[in-house]
Amino acid sequence: MKNKTLIFNWKMNPLTAEEAVDLASASDYKNVVIAPPFIFLNEIGKLFKNAKLGAQDLYWEEKGAFTGEVSAKQLAEAGVSYAIIGHSERRHKMGETDGMTAKKVLAAIKNNLTAVLCIGETEQERAEGKTNQILERQLVNGLSLAKAEGILNDSNLLIAYEPVWAIGTGKAQTAEGAMETSAFIKSLLKKEIDMDIRVLYGGSVTSQNLGEFLGYNEISGALVGGASLKKDEVKKMAEIIEK
Ligand code: PEP
């Protein structure tokens, strides 16, 4: 499958540098982005021949008194080229707001990182028929600052559609449902910034269902959590995008 991107979000895994190096070596494929915990970025970055380095988050200020944070500029200096922004775990467990995602998207792009803005509805929002409204709010607000500066383009921005109820649950969205929502997001992007931006799907993707999602033109790749920690799954998923 040509031009499909896989972003592997390792979250707070694995425990040791040794395990991280081992998993990264087994994941070094073209069109794959690996987002390890910050602590492993340097070591893993050195071994990649094909894969690209991603960050799971960033802070919008360049440097200074921001204990515990890592800036977009520091990430760029460390060889990172993609930054996940607004992941549902950050929104729902760490209180990240749309306003914060907007500052992060702006900082990422200003530092030559590709911003991967994650948007998605909760189970309750979906049950209440609010999915499209939530996606539009997260998208429009998250892009607002970068749009105002006129710096967005079709290579420095990716959107990851990640229904919250599908993340880490083993209950993936259907491929058709993900395609329809991706088409809706692409139409919002067209209206908002007049660009054809690539949309990825994320939420319980495995080697078993990846091919179905990627079969649709509207879905340009996948953001993968749990399955990206298993070497046999990584190999099978890489084979699917290499075909
Ligand atoms: C994620 O971390 O964004 C994700 C989609 O996780 P999982 O693949 O485990 O559902």
CSV table of C-alpha atoms and ligand atoms in Angstrom, one decimal:
chain,number,residue,atom,x,y,z
A,1,MET,CA,0.0,0.0,0.0
A,2,LYS,CA,1.7,3.1,-1.2
A,3,ASN,CA,2.2,6.2,0.9
A,4,LYS,CA,0.6,5.0,4.1
A,5,THR,CA,2.1,6.0,7.4
A,6,LEU,CA,2.2,4.1,10.7
A,7,ILE,CA,2.8,6.0,13.9
A,8,PHE,CA,3.7,3.8,16.8
A,9,ASN,CA,2.8,5.4,20.1
A,10,TRP,CA,4.6,3.5,22.8
A,11,LYS,CA,3.1,5.5,25.6
A,12,MET,CA,4.9,4.9,28.9
A,13,ASN,CA,6.5,1.7,27.7
A,14,PRO,CA,8.9,-0.2,27.8
A,15,LEU,CA,10.5,-0.2,31.2
A,16,THR,CA,14.2,-0.3,30.2
A,17,ALA,CA,16.5,1.2,27.6
A,18,GLU,CA,17.6,-2.3,26.6
A,19,GLU,CA,14.0,-3.3,25.8
A,20,ALA,CA,13.4,0.0,24.0
A,21,VAL,CA,16.5,-0.5,21.7
A,22,ASP,CA,15.4,-4.0,21.0
A,23,LEU,CA,11.9,-3.0,20.0
A,24,ALA,CA,13.1,0.0,18.0
A,25,SER,CA,15.6,-2.2,16.1
A,26,ALA,CA,12.7,-4.5,15.1
A,27,SER,CA,10.5,-1.5,14.1
A,28,ASP,CA,13.0,0.3,11.8
A,29,TYR,CA,10.8,0.4,8.6
A,30,LYS,CA,10.2,3.0,6.0
A,31,ASN,CA,7.0,5.1,6.5
A,32,VAL,CA,7.0,4.2,10.2
A,33,VAL,CA,7.3,6.8,12.9
A,34,ILE,CA,8.1,5.7,16.4
A,35,ALA,CA,7.1,7.8,19.4
A,36,PRO,CA,8.9,6.4,22.5
A,37,PRO,CA,9.0,8.0,26.0
A,38,PHE,CA,11.3,11.0,25.9
A,39,ILE,CA,13.9,9.2,28.0
A,40,PHE,CA,14.6,6.8,25.1
A,41,LEU,CA,14.6,9.3,22.2
A,42,ASN,CA,18.3,9.9,22.0
A,43,GLU,CA,19.4,6.3,22.0
A,44,ILE,CA,16.7,5.1,19.6
A,45,GLY,CA,17.3,8.0,17.2
A,46,LYS,CA,20.9,6.8,16.7
A,47,LEU,CA,19.9,3.4,15.4
A,48,PHE,CA,17.2,4.2,12.8
A,49,LYS,CA,18.0,3.8,9.1
A,50,ASN,CA,14.5,3.9,7.9
A,51,ALA,CA,12.0,4.9,10.6
A,52,LYS,CA,11.5,8.4,11.8
A,53,LEU,CA,11.5,9.7,15.4
A,54,GLY,CA,8.3,11.0,17.0
A,55,ALA,CA,7.5,12.6,20.3
A,56,GLN,CA,4.3,11.8,22.3
A,57,ASP,CA,3.9,15.4,23.4
A,58,LEU,CA,5.8,18.7,23.7
A,59,TYR,CA,5.7,22.1,25.5
A,60,TRP,CA,5.2,25.3,23.5
A,61,GLU,CA,7.8,27.5,25.2
A,62,GLU,CA,11.3,27.2,23.9
A,63,LYS,CA,13.2,26.9,27.2
A,64,GLY,CA,13.1,28.1,30.8
A,65,ALA,CA,11.4,27.5,34.1
A,66,PHE,CA,8.9,24.8,33.0
A,67,THR,CA,9.7,21.9,35.3
A,68,GLY,CA,9.2,18.5,33.7
A,69,GLU,CA,8.4,19.8,30.2
A,70,VAL,CA,10.3,19.2,26.9
A,71,SER,CA,10.1,21.9,24.2
A,72,ALA,CA,9.5,21.5,20.5
A,73,LYS,CA,12.9,23.1,19.9
A,74,GLN,CA,14.6,20.5,22.1
A,75,LEU,CA,12.8,17.7,20.3
A,76,ALA,CA,13.9,19.0,16.9
A,77,GLU,CA,17.5,19.3,18.2
A,78,ALA,CA,17.3,15.7,19.2
A,79,GLY,CA,16.3,14.5,15.7
A,80,VAL,CA,12.5,14.3,16.3
A,81,SER,CA,10.4,15.0,13.2
A,82,TYR,CA,6.8,14.2,14.3
A,83,ALA,CA,5.0,15.3,17.4
A,84,ILE,CA,1.7,13.8,18.6
A,85,ILE,CA,-0.5,16.5,20.1
A,86,GLY,CA,-3.7,16.3,22.0
A,87,HIS,CA,-3.8,12.5,22.5
A,88,SER,CA,-6.9,11.5,24.3
A,89,GLU,CA,-4.9,10.3,27.3
A,90,ARG,CA,-3.5,13.8,27.6
A,91,ARG,CA,-6.8,15.4,27.2
A,92,HIS,CA,-8.7,13.2,29.6
A,93,LYS,CA,-6.1,12.1,32.1
A,94,MET,CA,-3.8,15.2,32.2
A,95,GLY,CA,-6.4,17.9,31.6
A,96,GLU,CA,-5.1,19.1,28.2
A,97,THR,CA,-7.4,21.7,26.6
A,98,ASP,CA,-8.0,22.7,23.1
A,99,GLY,CA,-6.2,26.0,23.9
A,100,MET,CA,-3.1,24.0,24.9
A,101,THR,CA,-3.2,21.9,21.7
A,102,ALA,CA,-3.3,25.0,19.6
A,103,LYS,CA,-0.1,26.3,21.3
A,104,LYS,CA,1.5,23.0,20.8
A,105,VAL,CA,0.6,22.7,17.1
A,106,LEU,CA,2.0,26.2,16.5
A,107,ALA,CA,5.2,25.4,18.4
A,108,ALA,CA,5.7,22.1,16.6
A,109,ILE,CA,5.3,23.6,13.1
A,110,LYS,CA,7.5,26.6,13.9
A,111,ASN,CA,10.2,24.1,14.8
A,112,ASN,CA,9.9,22.1,11.6
A,113,LEU,CA,8.1,19.2,13.2
A,114,THR,CA,5.1,17.6,11.6
A,115,ALA,CA,2.2,18.1,14.0
A,116,VAL,CA,-0.1,15.0,14.5
A,117,LEU,CA,-3.2,16.5,16.0
A,118,CYS,CA,-5.4,13.8,17.7
A,119,ILE,CA,-9.1,14.3,17.8
A,120,GLY,CA,-11.9,12.0,18.9
A,121,GLU,CA,-15.2,11.6,20.7
A,122,THR,CA,-15.9,9.8,23.9
A,123,GLU,CA,-18.4,6.9,24.1
A,124,GLN,CA,-20.9,9.2,25.8
A,125,GLU,CA,-20.5,12.0,23.2
A,126,ARG,CA,-21.0,9.4,20.5
A,127,ALA,CA,-24.1,8.0,22.2
A,128,GLU,CA,-25.5,11.6,22.4
A,129,GLY,CA,-24.9,12.1,18.7
A,130,LYS,CA,-22.3,14.8,19.3
A,131,THR,CA,-19.4,13.2,17.4
A,132,ASN,CA,-19.1,15.6,14.5
A,133,GLN,CA,-19.6,18.6,16.8
A,134,ILE,CA,-16.7,17.4,19.1
A,135,LEU,CA,-14.4,16.7,16.2
A,136,GLU,CA,-15.1,20.1,14.6
A,137,ARG,CA,-14.4,21.9,17.9
A,138,GLN,CA,-11.2,20.0,18.6
A,139,LEU,CA,-10.0,20.5,15.0
A,140,VAL,CA,-10.9,24.2,14.6
A,141,ASN,CA,-9.5,25.2,18.0
A,142,GLY,CA,-6.4,23.1,17.7
A,143,LEU,CA,-5.4,24.6,14.4
A,144,SER,CA,-6.5,28.2,15.2
A,145,LEU,CA,-3.1,29.7,16.1
A,146,ALA,CA,-1.1,28.0,13.3
A,147,LYS,CA,-3.9,28.9,10.8
A,148,ALA,CA,-3.7,32.6,12.0
A,149,GLU,CA,0.0,32.6,11.3
A,150,GLY,CA,-0.5,31.0,7.8
A,151,ILE,CA,2.1,28.3,8.4
A,152,LEU,CA,0.0,25.2,7.8
A,153,ASN,CA,0.6,23.0,4.8
A,154,ASP,CA,-0.1,19.5,3.7
A,155,SER,CA,3.3,18.1,4.9
A,156,ASN,CA,3.6,19.7,8.3
A,157,LEU,CA,0.1,18.6,9.6
A,158,LEU,CA,-1.5,15.2,10.0
A,159,ILE,CA,-4.8,14.6,11.8
A,160,ALA,CA,-5.3,11.3,13.8
A,161,TYR,CA,-8.9,10.4,14.2
A,162,GLU,CA,-9.0,8.4,17.4
A,163,PRO,CA,-12.4,7.6,18.9
A,164,VAL,CA,-11.7,7.6,22.7
A,165,TRP,CA,-13.8,4.5,23.2
A,166,ALA,CA,-11.7,2.5,20.7
A,167,ILE,CA,-8.3,3.3,22.3
A,168,GLY,CA,-6.8,0.4,24.1
A,169,THR,CA,-10.1,-1.4,24.3
A,170,GLY,CA,-9.8,-4.0,21.5
A,171,LYS,CA,-13.1,-2.4,20.2
A,172,ALA,CA,-11.9,-0.8,16.9
A,173,GLN,CA,-14.2,1.5,14.9
A,174,THR,CA,-15.3,-0.3,11.7
A,175,ALA,CA,-13.2,0.5,8.7
A,176,GLU,CA,-16.2,1.9,6.9
A,177,GLY,CA,-17.1,4.0,9.9
A,178,ALA,CA,-13.5,5.3,10.2
A,179,MET,CA,-13.6,6.1,6.5
A,180,GLU,CA,-16.8,8.1,6.7
A,181,THR,CA,-15.5,10.1,9.7
A,182,SER,CA,-12.1,10.7,8.0
A,183,ALA,CA,-14.0,12.0,5.0
A,184,PHE,CA,-16.0,14.3,7.3
A,185,ILE,CA,-12.7,15.5,8.9
A,186,LYS,CA,-11.2,16.1,5.4
A,187,SER,CA,-14.2,18.2,4.4
A,188,LEU,CA,-13.8,20.3,7.6
A,189,LEU,CA,-10.1,20.8,6.8
A,190,LYS,CA,-11.0,21.8,3.2
A,191,LYS,CA,-13.5,24.4,4.6
A,192,GLU,CA,-11.2,25.6,7.4
A,193,ILE,CA,-7.8,25.8,5.7
A,194,ASP,CA,-8.5,24.9,2.1
A,195,MET,CA,-6.0,22.0,2.1
A,196,ASP,CA,-6.0,18.3,1.4
A,197,ILE,CA,-4.6,17.1,4.8
A,198,ARG,CA,-3.9,13.4,5.5
A,199,VAL,CA,-6.0,11.7,8.1
A,200,LEU,CA,-4.9,8.6,10.1
A,201,TYR,CA,-7.1,6.3,12.1
A,202,GLY,CA,-6.2,5.2,15.6
A,203,GLY,CA,-8.0,2.9,18.1
A,204,SER,CA,-7.2,-0.9,18.6
A,205,VAL,CA,-5.5,-1.3,15.3
A,206,THR,CA,-3.7,-4.6,14.8
A,207,SER,CA,-2.2,-6.5,11.9
A,208,GLN,CA,-5.6,-8.2,11.6
A,209,ASN,CA,-7.6,-5.0,10.8
A,210,LEU,CA,-5.0,-2.6,9.5
A,211,GLY,CA,-5.4,-3.6,5.9
A,212,GLU,CA,-9.2,-2.9,6.0
A,213,PHE,CA,-8.6,0.7,7.2
A,214,LEU,CA,-5.8,1.4,4.8
A,215,GLY,CA,-7.9,0.0,1.9
A,216,TYR,CA,-9.7,3.4,1.9
A,217,ASN,CA,-8.2,6.4,0.2
A,218,GLU,CA,-9.6,8.7,2.9
A,219,ILE,CA,-7.4,6.9,5.5
A,220,SER,CA,-3.7,7.7,5.0
A,221,GLY,CA,-2.3,5.5,7.8
A,222,ALA,CA,-2.7,4.5,11.4
A,223,LEU,CA,-1.7,5.5,14.9
A,224,VAL,CA,-1.0,2.3,16.8
A,225,GLY,CA,-0.6,1.9,20.5
A,226,GLY,CA,-0.7,-1.6,22.0
A,227,ALA,CA,0.1,-3.6,18.9
A,228,SER,CA,3.3,-1.5,18.3
A,229,LEU,CA,4.9,-3.0,21.4
A,230,LYS,CA,4.8,-6.5,20.0
A,231,LYS,CA,7.6,-7.4,17.5
A,232,ASP,CA,5.5,-9.9,15.6
A,233,GLU,CA,2.7,-7.5,15.1
A,234,VAL,CA,5.1,-4.7,14.1
A,235,LYS,CA,6.6,-7.0,11.4
A,236,LYS,CA,3.1,-7.9,10.0
A,237,MET,CA,1.9,-4.3,10.0
A,238,ALA,CA,5.1,-3.1,8.3
A,239,GLU,CA,4.6,-5.8,5.6
A,240,ILE,CA,1.1,-4.5,5.0
A,241,ILE,CA,2.3,-0.9,4.3
A,242,GLU,CA,5.3,-2.1,2.2
A,243,LYS,CA,3.1,-4.2,-0.2
B,1,PEP,C1,-3.1,5.2,20.8
B,1,PEP,O1,-2.3,5.1,21.7
B,1,PEP,O2,-3.4,6.3,20.2
B,1,PEP,C2,-3.9,4.0,20.4
B,1,PEP,C3,-4.7,4.1,19.4
B,1,PEP,O3,-3.8,2.9,21.2
B,1,PEP,P1,-4.3,1.4,20.8
B,1,PEP,O4,-3.8,1.1,19.5
B,1,PEP,O5,-3.7,0.5,21.9
B,1,PEP,O6,-5.8,1.4,20.9
